[in-house]
């Protein structure tokens, strides 16, 4: 697609000329006297988009990523911290330490119910350890999802478009901030 950057003259109107050209990966941005042409073959959707220069509101360097990954990571980390804190500060062992079940009650015919109560008390005694374990698992899951979010983030060069039209987004070059300032100075009048 960089071939179109080299052949951009074929897309120009009569009296229109190229003012600035920036190559970004396999695409790029061409600023003309009348328009901003964006070539984005690596993105979904159209490979070419154009905006009249008066409709450009600015050019910025930004980052984008999958917002859903970040939301899941935050939720998992919050749950993990809460469970770890609760598991480390509350001792359920001491709550059930004084409770004993008399074996003579089983002779009265309450053996099944007392067995269930005994199992419940054993579970309560281990609840702080379970909360600590699940809190650690939630933190590990949150860290993993946060890593996926950071891995999917990409630097972008965003050409702001006035009105209801979507902004033009391109993969950013290494010096995205400098390119954004240079393009903005070229596109927008003083």
Tab-separated table of N, CA and C in Angstrom, residues 47-160:
chain	number	residue	atom	x	y	z
A	47	UNK	N	-9.138	1.036	3.210
A	47	UNK	CA	-7.689	1.245	3.177
A	47	UNK	C	-7.302	2.699	2.981
A	48	UNK	N	-8.285	3.518	2.603
A	48	UNK	CA	-8.009	4.911	2.280
A	48	UNK	C	-9.149	5.770	2.812
A	49	UNK	N	-8.806	6.874	3.428
A	49	UNK	CA	-9.819	7.809	3.912
A	49	UNK	C	-9.308	9.226	3.687
A	50	UNK	N	-10.233	10.146	3.552
A	50	UNK	CA	-9.865	11.533	3.296
A	50	UNK	C	-10.730	12.474	4.123
A	51	UNK	N	-10.132	13.586	4.524
A	51	UNK	CA	-10.844	14.618	5.276
A	51	UNK	C	-10.418	15.965	4.708
A	52	UNK	N	-11.396	16.832	4.471
A	52	UNK	CA	-11.063	18.191	4.055
A	52	UNK	C	-10.356	18.890	5.201
A	53	UNK	N	-9.324	19.658	4.893
A	53	UNK	CA	-8.508	20.286	5.938
A	53	UNK	C	-9.297	21.139	6.920
A	54	UNK	N	-10.337	21.882	6.500
A	54	UNK	CA	-11.089	22.663	7.491
A	54	UNK	C	-11.805	21.791	8.536
A	55	UNK	N	-12.020	20.505	8.246
A	55	UNK	CA	-12.698	19.609	9.181
A	55	UNK	C	-11.744	18.913	10.149
A	56	UNK	N	-10.451	19.140	10.009
A	56	UNK	CA	-9.477	18.525	10.915
A	56	UNK	C	-9.364	19.396	12.162
A	57	UNK	N	-9.578	18.780	13.327
A	57	UNK	CA	-9.525	19.525	14.593
A	57	UNK	C	-8.181	19.417	15.288
A	58	UNK	N	-7.355	18.481	14.890
A	58	UNK	CA	-6.050	18.333	15.512
A	58	UNK	C	-5.450	16.976	15.201
A	59	UNK	N	-4.188	16.828	15.555
A	59	UNK	CA	-3.478	15.557	15.385
A	59	UNK	C	-2.778	15.258	16.706
A	60	UNK	N	-3.011	14.060	17.230
A	60	UNK	CA	-2.401	13.678	18.503
A	60	UNK	C	-1.819	12.283	18.415
A	61	UNK	N	-0.906	12.005	19.311
A	61	UNK	CA	-0.374	10.655	19.494
A	61	UNK	C	-1.070	10.081	20.723
A	62	UNK	N	-1.607	8.885	20.600
A	62	UNK	CA	-2.305	8.280	21.735
A	62	UNK	C	-2.046	6.782	21.747
A	63	UNK	N	-2.661	6.111	22.705
A	63	UNK	CA	-2.557	4.661	22.810
A	63	UNK	C	-3.952	4.085	22.932
A	64	UNK	N	-4.133	2.908	22.398
A	64	UNK	CA	-5.429	2.248	22.515
A	64	UNK	C	-5.205	0.786	22.863
A	65	UNK	N	-6.195	0.212	23.482
A	65	UNK	CA	-6.141	-1.199	23.838
A	65	UNK	C	-7.547	-1.719	24.037
A	66	UNK	N	-7.658	-3.000	24.294
A	66	UNK	CA	-8.959	-3.621	24.525
A	66	UNK	C	-9.456	-3.254	25.917
A	67	UNK	N	-10.447	-2.366	25.989
A	67	UNK	CA	-10.976	-1.865	27.249
A	67	UNK	C	-11.524	-3.000	28.118
A	68	UNK	N	-12.092	-4.030	27.516
A	68	UNK	CA	-12.653	-5.155	28.268
A	68	UNK	C	-11.604	-5.872	29.096
A	69	UNK	N	-10.389	-6.008	28.558
A	69	UNK	CA	-9.306	-6.640	29.320
A	69	UNK	C	-8.962	-5.818	30.557
A	70	UNK	N	-8.903	-4.503	30.396
A	70	UNK	CA	-8.572	-3.645	31.535
A	70	UNK	C	-9.655	-3.718	32.604
A	71	UNK	N	-10.921	-3.723	32.205
A	71	UNK	CA	-12.015	-3.830	33.172
A	71	UNK	C	-11.940	-5.141	33.951
A	72	UNK	N	-11.708	-6.246	33.259
A	72	UNK	CA	-11.619	-7.543	33.930
A	72	UNK	C	-10.422	-7.584	34.874
A	73	UNK	N	-9.313	-7.003	34.461
A	73	UNK	CA	-8.122	-6.994	35.312
A	73	UNK	C	-8.380	-6.201	36.592
A	74	UNK	N	-9.014	-5.047	36.465
A	74	UNK	CA	-9.300	-4.222	37.646
A	74	UNK	C	-10.232	-4.963	38.606
A	75	UNK	N	-11.279	-5.583	38.059
A	75	UNK	CA	-12.213	-6.333	38.908
A	75	UNK	C	-11.511	-7.472	39.627
A	76	UNK	N	-10.703	-8.248	38.918
A	76	UNK	CA	-10.017	-9.385	39.528
A	76	UNK	C	-9.017	-8.924	40.585
A	77	UNK	N	-8.323	-7.845	40.342
A	77	UNK	CA	-7.348	-7.345	41.313
A	77	UNK	C	-8.050	-6.829	42.564
A	78	UNK	N	-9.168	-6.122	42.400
A	78	UNK	CA	-9.918	-5.631	43.571
A	78	UNK	C	-10.433	-6.806	44.398
A	79	UNK	N	-11.031	-7.794	43.732
A	79	UNK	CA	-11.531	-8.975	44.453
A	79	UNK	C	-10.380	-9.693	45.145
A	80	UNK	N	-9.254	-9.831	44.468
A	80	UNK	CA	-8.090	-10.495	45.058
A	80	UNK	C	-7.570	-9.780	46.293
A	81	UNK	N	-7.483	-8.459	46.221
A	81	UNK	CA	-6.995	-7.683	47.377
A	81	UNK	C	-7.964	-7.813	48.553
A	82	UNK	N	-9.273	-7.722	48.282
A	82	UNK	CA	-10.269	-7.834	49.354
A	82	UNK	C	-10.203	-9.215	50.004
A	83	UNK	N	-10.156	-10.266	49.183
A	83	UNK	CA	-10.095	-11.618	49.746
A	83	UNK	C	-8.803	-11.862	50.508
A	84	UNK	N	-7.696	-11.395	49.983
A	84	UNK	CA	-6.424	-11.556	50.707
A	84	UNK	C	-6.439	-10.801	52.034
A	85	UNK	N	-6.924	-9.583	52.001
A	85	UNK	CA	-6.976	-8.798	53.246
A	85	UNK	C	-7.892	-9.462	54.263
A	86	UNK	N	-9.052	-9.921	53.831
A	86	UNK	CA	-9.987	-10.581	54.762
A	86	UNK	C	-9.405	-11.887	55.272
A	87	UNK	N	-8.778	-12.645	54.399
A	87	UNK	CA	-8.202	-13.923	54.806
A	87	UNK	C	-7.046	-13.767	55.774
A	88	UNK	N	-6.329	-12.665	55.657
A	88	UNK	CA	-5.177	-12.448	56.542
A	88	UNK	C	-5.552	-11.775	57.859
A	89	UNK	N	-6.650	-11.048	57.898
A	89	UNK	CA	-6.998	-10.309	59.112
A	89	UNK	C	-8.033	-11.011	59.982
A	90	UNK	N	-8.888	-11.819	59.400
A	90	UNK	CA	-9.938	-12.490	60.174
A	90	UNK	C	-9.541	-13.946	60.382
A	91	UNK	N	-9.577	-14.379	61.629
A	91	UNK	CA	-9.260	-15.769	61.943
A	91	UNK	C	-10.544	-16.489	62.315
A	92	UNK	N	-11.025	-17.298	61.404
A	92	UNK	CA	-12.241	-18.066	61.663
A	92	UNK	C	-11.969	-19.277	62.552
A	93	UNK	N	-10.695	-19.680	62.662
A	93	UNK	CA	-10.339	-20.785	63.556
A	93	UNK	C	-10.751	-20.475	64.983
A	94	UNK	N	-10.495	-19.246	65.399
A	94	UNK	CA	-10.804	-18.873	66.786
A	94	UNK	C	-12.307	-18.783	67.033
A	95	UNK	N	-13.080	-18.522	65.994
A	95	UNK	CA	-14.533	-18.444	66.160
A	95	UNK	C	-15.151	-19.810	66.464
A	96	UNK	N	-14.615	-20.847	65.885
A	96	UNK	CA	-15.205	-22.177	66.068
A	96	UNK	C	-14.383	-23.046	67.012
A	97	UNK	N	-13.313	-22.500	67.605
A	97	UNK	CA	-12.440	-23.301	68.472
A	97	UNK	C	-13.166	-23.792	69.722
A	98	UNK	N	-14.040	-23.017	70.273
A	98	UNK	CA	-14.712	-23.411	71.518
A	98	UNK	C	-15.942	-24.279	71.317
A	99	UNK	N	-16.323	-24.520	70.082
A	99	UNK	CA	-17.535	-25.303	69.813
A	99	UNK	C	-17.159	-26.787	69.762
A	100	UNK	N	-17.835	-27.573	70.614
A	100	UNK	CA	-17.624	-29.022	70.596
A	100	UNK	C	-18.982	-29.691	70.441
A	101	UNK	N	-18.962	-30.809	69.786
A	101	UNK	CA	-20.197	-31.554	69.569
A	101	UNK	C	-20.118	-32.808	70.426
A	102	UNK	N	-21.085	-32.955	71.287
A	102	UNK	CA	-21.118	-34.088	72.214
A	102	UNK	C	-21.582	-35.331	71.462
A	103	UNK	N	-20.865	-36.415	71.616
A	103	UNK	CA	-21.215	-37.648	70.916
A	103	UNK	C	-22.473	-38.301	71.491
A	104	UNK	N	-22.883	-37.906	72.683
A	104	UNK	CA	-24.098	-38.494	73.257
A	104	UNK	C	-25.352	-38.027	72.529
A	105	UNK	N	-25.261	-36.925	71.797
A	105	UNK	CA	-26.418	-36.430	71.046
A	105	UNK	C	-26.754	-37.377	69.900
A	106	UNK	N	-25.764	-38.102	69.413
A	106	UNK	CA	-26.009	-39.045	68.335
A	106	UNK	C	-26.913	-40.178	68.803
A	107	UNK	N	-26.892	-40.486	70.114
A	107	UNK	CA	-27.733	-41.556	70.642
A	107	UNK	C	-29.200	-41.154	70.636
A	108	UNK	N	-29.477	-39.865	70.650
A	108	UNK	CA	-30.852	-39.380	70.661
A	108	UNK	C	-31.450	-39.423	69.245
A	109	UNK	N	-30.649	-39.635	68.222
A	109	UNK	CA	-31.131	-39.707	66.856
A	109	UNK	C	-30.808	-38.486	66.024
A	110	UNK	N	-29.883	-37.680	66.470
A	110	UNK	CA	-29.519	-36.459	65.732
A	110	UNK	C	-28.152	-36.597	65.077
A	111	UNK	N	-27.706	-37.827	64.846
A	111	UNK	CA	-26.371	-38.070	64.296
A	111	UNK	C	-26.165	-37.436	62.938
A	112	UNK	N	-27.145	-37.546	62.039
A	112	UNK	CA	-27.010	-36.964	60.689
A	112	UNK	C	-26.894	-35.460	60.725
A	113	UNK	N	-27.687	-34.831	61.553
A	113	UNK	CA	-27.661	-33.362	61.654
A	113	UNK	C	-26.365	-32.901	62.304
A	114	UNK	N	-25.894	-33.633	63.291
A	114	UNK	CA	-24.640	-33.256	63.950
A	114	UNK	C	-23.448	-33.460	63.024
A	115	UNK	N	-23.516	-34.470	62.160
A	115	UNK	CA	-22.448	-34.671	61.181
A	115	UNK	C	-22.373	-33.511	60.209
A	116	UNK	N	-23.533	-33.019	59.773
A	116	UNK	CA	-23.578	-31.870	58.874
A	116	UNK	C	-23.058	-30.614	59.592
A	117	UNK	N	-23.423	-30.438	60.856
A	117	UNK	CA	-22.945	-29.298	61.634
A	117	UNK	C	-21.442	-29.372	61.836
A	118	UNK	N	-20.945	-30.568	62.054
A	118	UNK	CA	-19.497	-30.747	62.227
A	118	UNK	C	-18.754	-30.393	60.941
A	119	UNK	N	-19.295	-30.802	59.796
A	119	UNK	CA	-18.672	-30.451	58.504
A	119	UNK	C	-18.693	-28.946	58.277
A	120	UNK	N	-19.790	-28.303	58.639
A	120	UNK	CA	-19.895	-26.849	58.508
A	120	UNK	C	-18.860	-26.152	59.384
A	121	UNK	N	-18.664	-26.618	60.604
A	121	UNK	CA	-17.676	-26.008	61.499
A	121	UNK	C	-16.255	-26.190	60.970
A	122	UNK	N	-15.985	-27.349	60.359
A	122	UNK	CA	-14.650	-27.566	59.776
A	122	UNK	C	-14.423	-26.608	58.600
A	123	UNK	N	-15.468	-26.410	57.806
A	123	UNK	CA	-15.365	-25.465	56.687
A	123	UNK	C	-15.148	-24.048	57.198
A	124	UNK	N	-15.870	-23.659	58.225
A	124	UNK	CA	-15.694	-22.321	58.816
A	124	UNK	C	-14.275	-22.137	59.345
A	125	UNK	N	-13.701	-23.183	59.915
A	125	UNK	CA	-12.339	-23.096	60.452
A	125	UNK	C	-11.328	-22.863	59.332
A	126	UNK	N	-11.630	-23.318	58.111
A	126	UNK	CA	-10.705	-23.168	56.990
A	126	UNK	C	-11.048	-21.982	56.094
A	127	UNK	N	-12.079	-21.248	56.414
A	127	UNK	CA	-12.546	-20.167	55.539
A	127	UNK	C	-11.492	-19.090	55.327
A	128	UNK	N	-10.731	-18.728	56.343
A	128	UNK	CA	-9.699	-17.707	56.167
A	128	UNK	C	-8.604	-18.184	55.218
A	129	UNK	N	-8.264	-19.464	55.289
A	129	UNK	CA	-7.260	-20.012	54.376
A	129	UNK	C	-7.797	-20.064	52.939
A	130	UNK	N	-9.079	-20.406	52.791
A	130	UNK	CA	-9.699	-20.430	51.464
A	130	UNK	C	-9.761	-19.031	50.855
A	131	UNK	N	-10.104	-18.035	51.693
A	131	UNK	CA	-10.148	-16.661	51.183
A	131	UNK	C	-8.756	-16.206	50.743
A	132	UNK	N	-7.729	-16.568	51.491
A	132	UNK	CA	-6.366	-16.205	51.121
A	132	UNK	C	-5.975	-16.873	49.803
A	133	UNK	N	-6.316	-18.161	49.667
A	133	UNK	CA	-5.967	-18.886	48.449
A	133	UNK	C	-6.710	-18.309	47.230
A	134	UNK	N	-8.022	-18.091	47.354
A	134	UNK	CA	-8.779	-17.543	46.222
A	134	UNK	C	-8.394	-16.092	45.931
A	135	UNK	N	-8.007	-15.351	46.961
A	135	UNK	CA	-7.524	-13.985	46.741
A	135	UNK	C	-6.226	-13.980	45.940
A	136	UNK	N	-5.327	-14.903	46.272
A	136	UNK	CA	-4.072	-15.004	45.518
A	136	UNK	C	-4.341	-15.420	44.077
A	137	UNK	N	-5.276	-16.352	43.884
A	137	UNK	CA	-5.631	-16.764	42.516
A	137	UNK	C	-6.250	-15.603	41.735
A	138	UNK	N	-7.107	-14.828	42.378
A	138	UNK	CA	-7.718	-13.683	41.706
A	138	UNK	C	-6.666	-12.639	41.343
A	139	UNK	N	-5.704	-12.405	42.220
A	139	UNK	CA	-4.621	-11.460	41.903
A	139	UNK	C	-3.782	-11.965	40.739
A	140	UNK	N	-3.483	-13.263	40.726
A	140	UNK	CA	-2.701	-13.818	39.619
A	140	UNK	C	-3.471	-13.694	38.303
A	141	UNK	N	-4.769	-13.981	38.342
A	141	UNK	CA	-5.598	-13.843	37.143
A	141	UNK	C	-5.643	-12.389	36.694
A	142	UNK	N	-5.811	-11.462	37.641
A	142	UNK	CA	-5.834	-10.036	37.306
A	142	UNK	C	-4.533	-9.577	36.683
A	143	UNK	N	-3.415	-10.048	37.213
A	143	UNK	CA	-2.109	-9.681	36.651
A	143	UNK	C	-1.952	-10.231	35.240
A	144	UNK	N	-2.436	-11.456	35.016
A	144	UNK	CA	-2.362	-12.049	33.684
A	144	UNK	C	-3.199	-11.256	32.676
A	145	UNK	N	-4.428	-10.918	33.062
A	145	UNK	CA	-5.304	-10.166	32.152
A	145	UNK	C	-4.753	-8.756	31.924
A	146	UNK	N	-4.177	-8.153	32.955
A	146	UNK	CA	-3.544	-6.841	32.787
A	146	UNK	C	-2.370	-6.938	31.808
A	147	UNK	N	-1.615	-8.013	31.890
A	147	UNK	CA	-0.526	-8.231	30.940
A	147	UNK	C	-1.034	-8.353	29.512
A	148	UNK	N	-2.164	-9.058	29.330
A	148	UNK	CA	-2.766	-9.176	27.995
A	148	UNK	C	-3.206	-7.802	27.494
A	149	UNK	N	-3.799	-7.007	28.400
A	149	UNK	CA	-4.214	-5.658	28.011
A	149	UNK	C	-3.010	-4.828	27.564
A	150	UNK	N	-1.940	-4.860	28.334
A	150	UNK	CA	-0.752	-4.082	27.974
A	150	UNK	C	-0.146	-4.581	26.672
A	151	UNK	N	-0.218	-5.889	26.438
A	151	UNK	CA	0.330	-6.466	25.219
A	151	UNK	C	-0.487	-6.048	23.994
A	152	UNK	N	-1.808	-5.892	24.160
A	152	UNK	CA	-2.660	-5.527	23.023
A	152	UNK	C	-2.695	-4.023	22.768
A	153	UNK	N	-2.151	-3.230	23.678
A	153	UNK	CA	-2.138	-1.775	23.456
A	153	UNK	C	-1.246	-1.439	22.288
A	154	UNK	N	-1.651	-0.443	21.543
A	154	UNK	CA	-0.810	0.011	20.451
A	154	UNK	C	-0.804	1.538	20.400
A	155	UNK	N	0.304	2.061	19.943
A	155	UNK	CA	0.448	3.508	19.791
A	155	UNK	C	-0.229	3.911	18.488
A	156	UNK	N	-0.941	5.026	18.547
A	156	UNK	CA	-1.692	5.484	17.378
A	156	UNK	C	-1.423	6.955	17.106
A	157	UNK	N	-1.569	7.296	15.856
A	157	UNK	CA	-1.571	8.676	15.416
A	157	UNK	C	-3.026	8.972	15.059
A	158	UNK	N	-3.648	9.924	15.756
A	158	UNK	CA	-5.076	10.193	15.598
A	158	UNK	C	-5.263	11.570	14.972
A	159	UNK	N	-5.937	11.578	13.827
A	159	UNK	CA	-6.301	12.831	13.165
A	159	UNK	C	-7.748	13.111	13.556
A	160	UNK	N	-7.965	14.141	14.381
A	160	UNK	CA	-9.299	14.484	14.846
A	160	UNK	C	-10.132	15.087	13.737
